[in-house]
Short mmCIF file of C-alpha atoms in Angstrom, two decimals:
data_model
loop_
_atom_site.label_atom_id
_atom_site.label_comp_id
_atom_site.label_asym_id
_atom_site.label_seq_id
_atom_site.Cartn_x
_atom_site.Cartn_y
_atom_site.Cartn_z
CA MET A 179 57.23 -19.36 -60.28
CA THR A 180 57.36 -18.80 -56.49
CA HIS A 181 55.05 -15.85 -55.81
CA ARG A 182 54.21 -13.81 -53.06
CA LEU A 183 50.94 -13.25 -51.82
CA THR A 184 50.00 -10.10 -49.73
CA VAL A 185 46.14 -10.04 -48.59
CA ILE A 186 43.79 -7.09 -48.65
CA GLY A 187 41.00 -7.45 -46.04
CA THR A 188 41.93 -9.67 -42.62
CA GLY A 189 38.46 -10.16 -41.47
CA TYR A 190 37.00 -13.82 -41.95
CA LEU A 191 37.91 -14.19 -45.69
CA GLY A 192 41.13 -12.87 -45.58
CA ALA A 193 42.42 -14.42 -42.68
CA THR A 194 41.49 -17.80 -43.81
CA HIS A 195 43.04 -17.44 -47.37
CA ALA A 196 46.33 -15.59 -45.94
CA ALA A 197 46.34 -17.78 -43.28
CA CYS A 198 45.65 -20.92 -46.24
CA MET A 199 48.09 -20.09 -49.05
CA ALA A 200 51.06 -19.62 -46.11
CA ASP A 201 50.29 -22.76 -45.14
CA LEU A 202 50.54 -24.40 -48.80
CA GLY A 203 53.84 -23.11 -49.01
CA PHE A 204 53.61 -19.10 -49.79
CA GLN A 205 55.30 -16.40 -48.51
CA VAL A 206 52.39 -14.46 -47.46
CA LEU A 207 52.25 -10.93 -45.82
CA GLY A 208 48.34 -9.63 -44.65
CA LEU A 209 47.46 -6.10 -44.57
CA ASP A 210 43.97 -4.28 -42.95
CA VAL A 211 43.72 -0.91 -41.80
CA ASP A 212 42.30 -1.91 -38.65
CA LYS A 213 45.35 -2.07 -36.40
CA THR A 214 43.56 -3.87 -33.52
CA LYS A 215 43.03 -6.15 -35.70
CA ILE A 216 46.42 -6.72 -36.80
CA ALA A 217 47.80 -6.47 -33.81
CA ARG A 218 45.23 -9.99 -32.32
CA LEU A 219 46.40 -11.48 -35.14
CA ALA A 220 50.17 -11.19 -35.38
CA ALA A 221 49.55 -12.25 -32.07
CA GLY A 222 48.03 -15.60 -33.01
CA ASP A 223 45.14 -14.95 -31.69
CA LEU A 224 41.80 -14.76 -34.15
CA PRO A 225 38.62 -12.99 -34.02
CA PHE A 226 36.58 -14.98 -34.59
CA TYR A 227 35.70 -18.72 -34.40
CA GLU A 228 36.36 -21.12 -37.42
CA PRO A 229 37.37 -24.57 -36.55
CA GLY A 230 40.96 -25.46 -37.42
CA LEU A 231 42.12 -21.94 -38.01
CA GLU A 232 44.04 -20.85 -35.37
CA GLU A 233 46.94 -23.42 -35.41
CA ILE A 234 47.25 -22.77 -39.11
CA LEU A 235 47.72 -19.74 -38.11
CA GLU A 236 49.55 -20.25 -34.73
CA ARG A 237 52.05 -22.23 -37.82
CA ASN A 238 52.81 -19.84 -40.09
CA LEU A 239 53.33 -17.36 -38.00
CA ALA A 240 55.88 -19.66 -36.18
CA ASN A 241 57.57 -20.50 -38.79
CA GLY A 242 57.15 -16.82 -40.52
CA ARG A 243 55.50 -18.06 -44.34
CA LEU A 244 52.50 -15.89 -43.06
CA ARG A 245 53.58 -11.91 -41.41
CA PHE A 246 50.27 -8.65 -40.97
CA THR A 247 50.94 -5.60 -41.79
CA THR A 248 48.69 -2.05 -41.64
CA SER A 249 50.63 -0.36 -44.31
CA TYR A 250 49.65 0.02 -47.61
CA GLU A 251 53.66 0.76 -49.14
CA GLU A 252 54.39 -2.61 -47.31
CA ALA A 253 52.30 -4.44 -49.47
CA ALA A 254 52.66 -2.93 -52.31
CA GLY A 255 56.79 -3.22 -52.46
CA PHE A 256 56.15 -7.57 -51.28
CA GLY A 257 53.61 -9.68 -53.66
CA ASP A 258 53.80 -9.99 -56.63
CA VAL A 259 49.85 -10.98 -56.28
CA HIS A 260 47.64 -9.22 -54.48
CA PHE A 261 44.71 -10.76 -52.71
CA ILE A 262 41.49 -7.97 -52.47
CA CYS A 263 39.30 -9.75 -49.29
CA VAL A 264 37.96 -6.85 -47.85
CA GLY A 265 33.77 -6.92 -47.19
CA THR A 266 31.06 -5.75 -48.51
CA PRO A 267 28.02 -5.17 -46.82
CA GLN A 268 24.59 -3.87 -46.85
CA LYS A 269 23.98 -0.28 -47.38
CA ALA A 270 21.55 1.40 -44.33
CA GLY A 271 18.06 0.78 -45.79
CA GLU A 272 18.82 0.16 -48.90
CA TYR A 273 19.41 -3.29 -50.42
CA ALA A 274 22.25 -2.70 -52.92
CA ALA A 275 25.64 -3.68 -51.73
CA ASP A 276 28.38 -1.22 -49.99
CA LEU A 277 31.34 -0.65 -52.11
CA THR A 278 33.00 1.12 -50.30
CA TYR A 279 35.92 -0.67 -48.91
CA VAL A 280 36.66 -2.16 -51.74
CA GLU A 281 36.98 0.31 -53.56
CA ASP A 282 39.64 1.90 -51.01
CA ALA A 283 42.08 -1.39 -51.42
CA VAL A 284 42.39 -0.10 -54.99
CA SER A 285 42.51 3.11 -54.85
CA SER A 286 45.47 2.98 -52.07
CA LEU A 287 46.94 0.08 -53.51
CA ALA A 288 46.55 0.62 -57.14
CA PRO A 289 49.41 4.01 -56.87
CA LEU A 290 51.89 2.58 -55.04
CA LEU A 291 52.11 -1.24 -57.80
CA HIS A 292 55.61 -0.23 -59.68
CA ARG A 293 55.97 -3.46 -60.80
CA SER A 294 54.73 -6.93 -62.95
CA CYS A 295 51.73 -7.94 -60.67
CA LEU A 296 48.45 -9.92 -59.79
CA VAL A 297 44.87 -8.12 -57.84
CA VAL A 298 43.00 -10.64 -57.89
CA GLY A 299 39.25 -9.71 -56.27
CA LYS A 300 37.64 -12.27 -53.99
CA SER A 301 35.25 -10.25 -52.53
CA THR A 302 31.32 -10.61 -53.52
CA VAL A 303 31.06 -7.52 -55.87
CA PRO A 304 27.92 -7.14 -57.89
CA VAL A 305 27.87 -8.21 -61.59
CA GLY A 306 30.25 -5.15 -63.83
CA THR A 307 32.18 -4.25 -60.24
CA ALA A 308 35.32 -5.93 -62.27
CA GLU A 309 35.51 -4.51 -64.97
CA ARG A 310 35.29 -0.80 -63.41
CA LEU A 311 38.20 -1.15 -61.41
CA ALA A 312 40.47 -2.55 -63.99
CA GLU A 313 39.36 0.35 -64.99
CA ARG A 314 40.55 2.36 -62.42
CA ILE A 315 43.70 -0.04 -61.75
CA ALA A 316 45.15 1.55 -65.39
CA LEU A 317 44.40 4.81 -64.20
CA LEU A 318 45.92 4.75 -60.71
CA ALA A 319 48.87 2.64 -61.34
CA PRO A 320 51.84 4.25 -62.55
CA ALA A 321 53.67 4.47 -65.78
CA ASP A 322 56.18 1.88 -64.25
CA GLY A 323 53.81 -0.75 -62.98
CA ASP A 324 52.17 -3.37 -65.19
CA ALA A 325 49.29 -4.38 -63.09
CA VAL A 326 46.47 -6.60 -64.62
CA LEU A 327 43.07 -7.93 -62.64
CA ALA A 328 42.16 -11.20 -62.47
CA TRP A 329 38.38 -11.96 -60.51
CA ASN A 330 38.15 -15.23 -58.10
CA PRO A 331 35.26 -15.17 -55.93
CA GLU A 332 35.42 -17.55 -52.71
CA PHE A 333 32.98 -20.30 -51.99
CA LEU A 334 33.61 -20.46 -48.06
CA ARG A 335 30.99 -22.06 -46.04
CA GLU A 336 31.35 -20.33 -42.41
CA GLY A 337 32.94 -23.55 -40.20
CA PHE A 338 33.83 -25.49 -42.83
CA ALA A 339 36.34 -22.74 -44.59
CA VAL A 340 39.44 -24.46 -43.71
CA GLN A 341 38.47 -27.84 -46.47
CA ASP A 342 36.61 -24.49 -48.37
CA THR A 343 39.97 -22.94 -49.26
CA LEU A 344 42.17 -26.35 -49.82
CA LYS A 345 40.20 -28.15 -51.04
CA PRO A 346 37.32 -25.96 -53.26
CA ASP A 347 34.82 -27.94 -55.60
CA ARG A 348 36.00 -25.26 -57.99
CA ILE A 349 37.76 -22.55 -58.91
CA VAL A 350 36.67 -19.47 -60.21
CA ALA A 351 38.74 -17.42 -62.89
CA GLY A 352 37.51 -13.65 -63.88
CA VAL A 353 40.49 -12.06 -66.78
CA PRO A 354 40.24 -9.34 -68.70
CA ALA A 355 38.99 -9.00 -72.08
CA ASP A 356 42.41 -8.66 -73.65
CA GLN A 357 44.45 -11.93 -74.36
CA GLY A 358 47.49 -10.99 -73.38
CA ALA A 359 46.53 -10.11 -70.65
CA ALA A 360 44.15 -12.68 -70.00
CA GLU A 361 45.90 -15.08 -70.51
CA ARG A 362 48.85 -13.80 -68.07
CA ALA A 363 46.26 -13.83 -65.35
CA GLU A 364 45.23 -17.36 -66.37
CA LYS A 365 49.24 -18.76 -65.28
CA ILE A 366 49.88 -16.99 -62.61
CA LEU A 367 46.27 -18.53 -61.35
CA ARG A 368 47.04 -21.50 -62.48
CA GLU A 369 50.39 -21.66 -60.71
CA ILE A 370 48.58 -20.38 -57.14
CA TYR A 371 46.43 -23.32 -57.35
CA ALA A 372 48.62 -25.80 -58.65
CA SER A 373 48.37 -27.97 -55.51
CA MET A 374 44.55 -28.22 -56.00
CA LEU A 375 43.81 -28.69 -59.89
CA ALA A 376 47.02 -31.33 -59.80
CA GLU A 377 44.11 -33.23 -57.19
CA GLY A 378 41.35 -32.36 -59.90
CA THR A 379 39.52 -29.29 -58.64
CA PRO A 380 37.90 -28.32 -61.99
CA PHE A 381 39.21 -24.43 -63.02
CA VAL A 382 36.41 -22.36 -64.95
CA VAL A 383 37.91 -19.69 -66.94
CA ALA A 384 34.94 -16.78 -67.24
CA ASP A 385 35.31 -13.02 -68.48
CA TYR A 386 34.36 -10.53 -65.62
CA PRO A 387 30.45 -10.47 -65.58
CA THR A 388 30.66 -13.87 -65.43
CA SER A 389 32.80 -14.97 -62.83
CA GLU A 390 30.95 -12.29 -60.81
CA LEU A 391 27.81 -13.65 -61.27
CA VAL A 392 28.80 -17.06 -60.19
CA LYS A 393 29.09 -16.31 -56.57
CA VAL A 394 25.46 -13.97 -56.48
CA ALA A 395 24.03 -17.24 -58.51
CA ALA A 396 24.94 -19.97 -56.17
CA ASN A 397 24.03 -18.31 -52.62
CA ALA A 398 20.65 -17.35 -54.55
CA PHE A 399 20.04 -20.70 -55.63
CA LEU A 400 21.29 -22.54 -51.91
CA ALA A 401 18.90 -19.30 -50.89
CA THR A 402 16.14 -20.47 -53.18
CA LYS A 403 16.37 -24.40 -52.05
CA ILE A 404 16.13 -23.44 -48.66
CA SER A 405 12.60 -21.07 -48.52
CA PHE A 406 11.70 -23.86 -50.97
CA ILE A 407 11.56 -26.47 -48.34
CA ASN A 408 10.62 -24.04 -45.20
CA ALA A 409 7.94 -23.45 -47.37
CA MET A 410 6.01 -26.73 -47.71
CA ALA A 411 6.84 -26.54 -43.88
CA GLU A 412 4.21 -23.51 -43.75
CA VAL A 413 1.73 -25.99 -46.07
CA CYS A 414 2.43 -29.48 -43.95
CA GLU A 415 1.50 -27.12 -40.82
CA ALA A 416 -1.50 -26.60 -42.37
CA ALA A 417 -1.95 -29.96 -43.92
CA HIS A 418 -0.73 -31.98 -40.74
CA ALA A 419 2.27 -33.73 -42.28
CA ASP A 420 5.70 -33.89 -41.22
CA VAL A 421 7.90 -31.72 -43.38
CA THR A 422 11.39 -33.72 -42.22
CA LYS A 423 9.77 -37.20 -43.89
CA LEU A 424 8.41 -34.86 -47.03
CA SER A 425 12.32 -34.12 -46.72
CA GLU A 426 13.51 -37.41 -47.20
CA ALA A 427 11.30 -37.59 -49.60
CA LEU A 428 12.52 -35.01 -52.33
CA SER A 429 15.40 -36.04 -51.20
CA TYR A 430 15.85 -39.49 -52.69
CA ASP A 431 14.98 -37.71 -56.21
CA ASP A 432 18.35 -37.01 -58.50
CA ARG A 433 17.65 -33.52 -59.24
CA ILE A 434 16.42 -32.62 -56.22
CA GLY A 435 19.12 -33.79 -53.54
CA GLY A 436 18.93 -33.28 -50.17
CA ARG A 437 21.47 -30.92 -49.18
CA PHE A 438 20.31 -28.08 -47.79
CA LEU A 439 16.51 -29.04 -47.72
CA GLY A 440 16.56 -29.60 -44.19
CA PRO A 441 13.36 -27.62 -43.26
CA GLY A 442 13.32 -25.03 -39.79
CA LEU A 443 13.62 -21.65 -39.95
CA GLY A 444 15.90 -20.16 -41.92
CA PHE A 445 18.76 -18.65 -43.72
CA GLY A 446 20.97 -15.74 -41.40
CA GLY A 447 24.53 -14.78 -41.89
CA GLY A 448 26.70 -11.78 -42.88
CA CYS A 449 26.42 -13.82 -46.45
CA LEU A 450 23.19 -15.50 -47.57
CA PRO A 451 20.67 -12.55 -46.93
CA LYS A 452 22.97 -9.89 -48.74
CA ASP A 453 23.66 -11.42 -51.40
CA ILE A 454 20.49 -11.66 -52.47
CA ARG A 455 18.74 -8.36 -51.72
CA ALA A 456 22.20 -7.28 -53.56
CA PHE A 457 21.73 -9.59 -56.73
CA MET A 458 18.06 -8.11 -56.47
CA ALA A 459 19.79 -4.96 -56.82
CA ARG A 460 22.22 -4.38 -59.42
CA ALA A 461 19.14 -6.84 -61.67
CA GLY A 462 16.98 -3.62 -60.77
CA GLU A 463 20.18 -1.22 -62.17
CA LEU A 464 20.44 -3.64 -65.43
CA GLY A 465 16.61 -4.11 -65.75
CA VAL A 466 15.86 -7.33 -65.63
CA ASP A 467 14.59 -6.89 -61.91
CA GLN A 468 12.15 -9.11 -62.79
CA ALA A 469 14.25 -12.09 -63.64
CA LEU A 470 14.64 -11.83 -59.41
CA THR A 471 11.21 -10.96 -59.00
CA PHE A 472 11.19 -14.64 -56.95
CA LEU A 473 14.54 -13.55 -54.37
CA ARG A 474 12.17 -11.65 -52.92
CA GLU A 475 9.62 -14.24 -52.25
CA VAL A 476 12.49 -16.35 -50.46
CA ASP A 477 13.92 -13.52 -48.54
CA GLU A 478 10.19 -13.10 -47.28
CA ILE A 479 10.09 -16.71 -46.66
CA ASN A 480 13.08 -17.38 -44.77
CA ILE A 481 11.70 -13.92 -42.52
CA ARG A 482 8.65 -15.15 -42.21
CA ARG A 483 10.39 -18.52 -40.16
CA ARG A 484 11.49 -16.42 -37.42
CA ILE A 485 7.88 -15.46 -36.83
CA ARG A 486 6.52 -18.57 -36.94
CA MET A 487 8.86 -19.85 -34.32
CA VAL A 488 7.71 -16.99 -32.19
CA ASP A 489 3.55 -17.66 -33.02
CA LEU A 490 4.55 -21.63 -31.68
CA ALA A 491 6.61 -21.14 -28.60
CA ARG A 492 3.87 -18.32 -27.71
CA ALA A 493 1.19 -21.31 -28.02
CA GLN A 494 2.89 -23.10 -25.92
CA LEU A 495 3.02 -20.97 -23.05
CA GLY A 496 -0.72 -20.78 -24.21
CA GLY A 497 -0.64 -17.75 -25.60
CA SER A 498 1.43 -15.02 -23.43
CA PHE A 499 5.40 -14.88 -22.64
CA VAL A 500 4.33 -12.32 -20.23
CA GLY A 501 5.77 -13.30 -16.67
CA ARG A 502 7.05 -17.01 -18.33
CA THR A 503 10.49 -17.53 -18.31
CA VAL A 504 12.16 -18.69 -22.01
CA GLY A 505 16.01 -21.04 -22.38
CA VAL A 506 16.94 -20.20 -26.13
CA LEU A 507 19.78 -22.55 -26.85
CA GLY A 508 21.51 -20.76 -29.63
CA ALA A 509 22.76 -17.85 -30.56
CA ALA A 510 25.34 -17.59 -33.60
CA PHE A 511 23.69 -18.36 -36.73
CA LYS A 512 24.91 -21.64 -37.08
CA PRO A 513 26.80 -24.33 -36.02
CA ASN A 514 30.52 -24.67 -36.17
CA SER A 515 30.26 -20.03 -35.44
CA ASP A 516 30.60 -17.29 -33.61
CA ASP A 517 29.20 -14.77 -36.30
CA VAL A 518 25.30 -14.08 -34.66
CA ARG A 519 25.13 -10.72 -37.96
CA ASP A 520 21.08 -11.64 -39.39
CA SER A 521 21.05 -14.37 -37.07
CA PRO A 522 17.29 -15.92 -36.99
CA ALA A 523 17.91 -17.54 -32.94
CA LEU A 524 19.14 -14.57 -31.96
CA ASP A 525 16.37 -12.31 -33.46
CA VAL A 526 14.12 -14.47 -32.62
CA ALA A 527 14.93 -14.67 -28.59
CA ALA A 528 14.91 -10.34 -28.90
CA THR A 529 11.11 -11.07 -30.42
CA ILE A 530 10.28 -13.05 -27.55
CA ARG A 531 12.20 -10.33 -24.63
CA ALA A 532 10.40 -7.36 -26.48
CA GLN A 533 7.06 -9.33 -25.84
CA GLY A 534 7.68 -9.57 -21.85
CA GLY A 535 9.58 -12.63 -22.10
CA LYS A 536 12.41 -13.71 -19.82
CA VAL A 537 15.04 -14.87 -22.55
CA THR A 538 18.08 -16.88 -20.77
CA VAL A 539 20.30 -17.43 -23.87
CA TYR A 540 23.52 -19.70 -24.36
CA ASP A 541 25.40 -20.84 -27.04
CA PRO A 542 28.74 -22.82 -27.56
CA GLN A 543 31.12 -20.01 -29.29
CA ALA A 544 28.63 -17.12 -29.97
CA MET A 545 28.28 -15.35 -26.94
CA GLY A 546 30.94 -12.28 -26.55
CA ASN A 547 29.58 -11.36 -30.06
CA ALA A 548 25.84 -12.18 -29.12
CA ARG A 549 26.19 -9.65 -25.83
CA ARG A 550 27.83 -6.93 -28.04
CA VAL A 551 24.85 -7.25 -30.58
CA HIS A 552 21.45 -7.92 -28.01
CA PRO A 553 23.10 -6.81 -25.00
CA THR A 554 19.32 -6.62 -22.47
CA LEU A 555 18.69 -10.30 -23.48
CA ASP A 556 20.39 -12.45 -20.60
CA PHE A 557 22.31 -14.65 -21.83
CA ALA A 558 24.17 -17.94 -19.42
CA ASP A 559 27.68 -20.13 -19.62
CA SER A 560 25.89 -23.54 -19.81
CA VAL A 561 22.76 -25.33 -21.39
CA LEU A 562 21.89 -26.25 -17.55
CA ASP A 563 21.66 -22.30 -16.21
CA ALA A 564 19.89 -21.30 -20.29
CA VAL A 565 17.43 -23.44 -19.00
CA ARG A 566 16.91 -23.45 -14.88
CA ASP A 567 12.98 -22.54 -14.42
CA ALA A 568 12.78 -22.14 -18.02
CA HIS A 569 9.03 -22.93 -19.18
CA ALA A 570 10.05 -23.11 -22.61
CA VAL A 571 13.05 -24.21 -24.05
CA LEU A 572 14.10 -22.68 -28.03
CA LEU A 573 16.40 -25.06 -29.80
CA LEU A 574 17.36 -22.33 -32.59
CA THR A 575 20.40 -23.14 -33.52
CA GLU A 576 22.11 -27.23 -34.02
CA TRP A 577 25.03 -27.68 -32.76
CA GLN A 578 26.16 -30.88 -31.66
CA GLU A 579 26.20 -30.34 -28.37
CA PHE A 580 21.77 -29.17 -28.70
CA LYS A 581 21.43 -32.04 -30.26
CA ASP A 582 23.14 -34.52 -27.91
CA LEU A 583 20.94 -33.20 -25.61
CA ASP A 584 19.58 -35.81 -22.92
CA PRO A 585 15.70 -34.99 -22.11
CA HIS A 586 16.25 -36.21 -19.19
CA HIS A 587 19.26 -34.31 -18.46
CA LEU A 588 17.81 -31.23 -19.17
CA ALA A 589 14.57 -32.07 -16.62
CA ASP A 590 14.54 -31.83 -13.14
CA ALA A 591 16.41 -28.28 -14.58
CA VAL A 592 12.90 -26.66 -16.13
CA ALA A 593 9.61 -25.29 -14.90
CA GLU A 594 7.67 -26.86 -17.56
CA ARG A 595 8.56 -29.41 -19.59
CA ASN A 596 8.15 -27.12 -22.68
CA ILE A 597 10.69 -27.62 -26.18
CA VAL A 598 10.00 -25.98 -29.25
CA ASP A 599 13.02 -27.31 -32.06
CA GLY A 600 13.59 -24.98 -34.66
CA ARG A 601 15.79 -26.99 -36.52
CA ASN A 602 14.05 -29.94 -36.31
CA ALA A 603 17.65 -31.48 -34.99
CA LEU A 604 15.61 -33.63 -32.02
CA ASP A 605 13.83 -36.80 -32.12
CA PRO A 606 9.68 -36.27 -31.15
CA GLU A 607 10.07 -39.56 -29.59
CA ARG A 608 12.92 -39.31 -27.61
CA TRP A 609 11.66 -36.51 -26.00
CA ARG A 610 8.10 -37.05 -25.54
CA THR A 611 8.48 -40.14 -23.95
CA ALA A 612 10.98 -37.87 -21.47
CA GLY A 613 7.97 -36.30 -20.18
CA TRP A 614 8.46 -33.32 -22.92
CA THR A 615 5.81 -31.85 -24.82
CA TYR A 616 7.76 -31.57 -28.31
CA ARG A 617 7.10 -29.15 -31.25
CA ALA A 618 8.64 -28.46 -33.23
CA LEU A 619 8.40 -26.36 -37.50
CA GLY A 620 6.28 -27.94 -40.52
CA ARG A 621 6.07 -30.75 -37.89
CA PRO A 622 2.60 -32.23 -36.60
#
């Protein structure tokens, strides 16, 4: 059976999913209530940076497999599989997730489902949400329809979203308790992901709550691993040890492994911080908050890295930023992205400015977003312009462009040769040999 897909929500997740599903050969209609966003996507203009995605978007617009709309009526009539890909941001002033967009999407779509279809949630939601949404669909869907809900969490890494969509390391299908509905949902999802399953991608079928927990549990584990090595960096600094060598030695242990064991400034972005906080909030609602108490310390370790970075930079400048110029390399929360949500780099830059420093920031892709979030910072169009006359240079996002920098080339531009490596991305000896004072988090 050839399925026609709609993707509701065309932000980072939705735009990626829509374009990649079209590239697999499906007819896809992307829907969003934001008319400006839809107009940009329909013109082949990707509203964010993601390597390789714009080419896929343009290709499938040109071949007619991908279209965009703002009409729920059009989407309901077009597709027999509807993916919910809207955002679930952190509530203002709370840890809990804001489910407004998910609930609005379901409430808008369900009354229009006049035929047999599958609604597939991909958004990251607190456990228990799918069951509640399934009940709402059953309540709102017309009598002549036959809509079933499945939950199919996403596991995208920014900078690798195309690869993670087309060649995922696993597919999780959360299906209803009713056996007939469960079999139908599983069958349709297997048909949609047939090309990936043929290549050996694991397919895990679970109930609603388990499928919802998979994503947040994975993010909680990842955040814990990152914060663990950064906690070790704190100990290493106190003991005059080298956390990069410690991490290397740990990585050879098969039980631990080296992935995401890189010490540095910590994590940020629109997923990890808010997801672990929402996980803690939901655990509290379920009466098992003690089970996730450790995540509070994971979060606090992560924030302490930013404070420590500011302290280290200030120490390099004799104890004060006042009257001093700081060149900041990096604004995105990670390389290969223009996402500045909860960016450690911008947090550090803004803190230094608030403490009296003159701060100039450069990032290969995130300049526009950074300017909107922190308009009071100064921004440059190149590395050299960012570090010109600087008394200290801070590497805060590990773009390859920064890792490849020639310390001799930068030396003539700065006022003083001080560099603080917030990502442990540079070769200390190379920079010291070129006359720089090199400092990094967790290293002597």
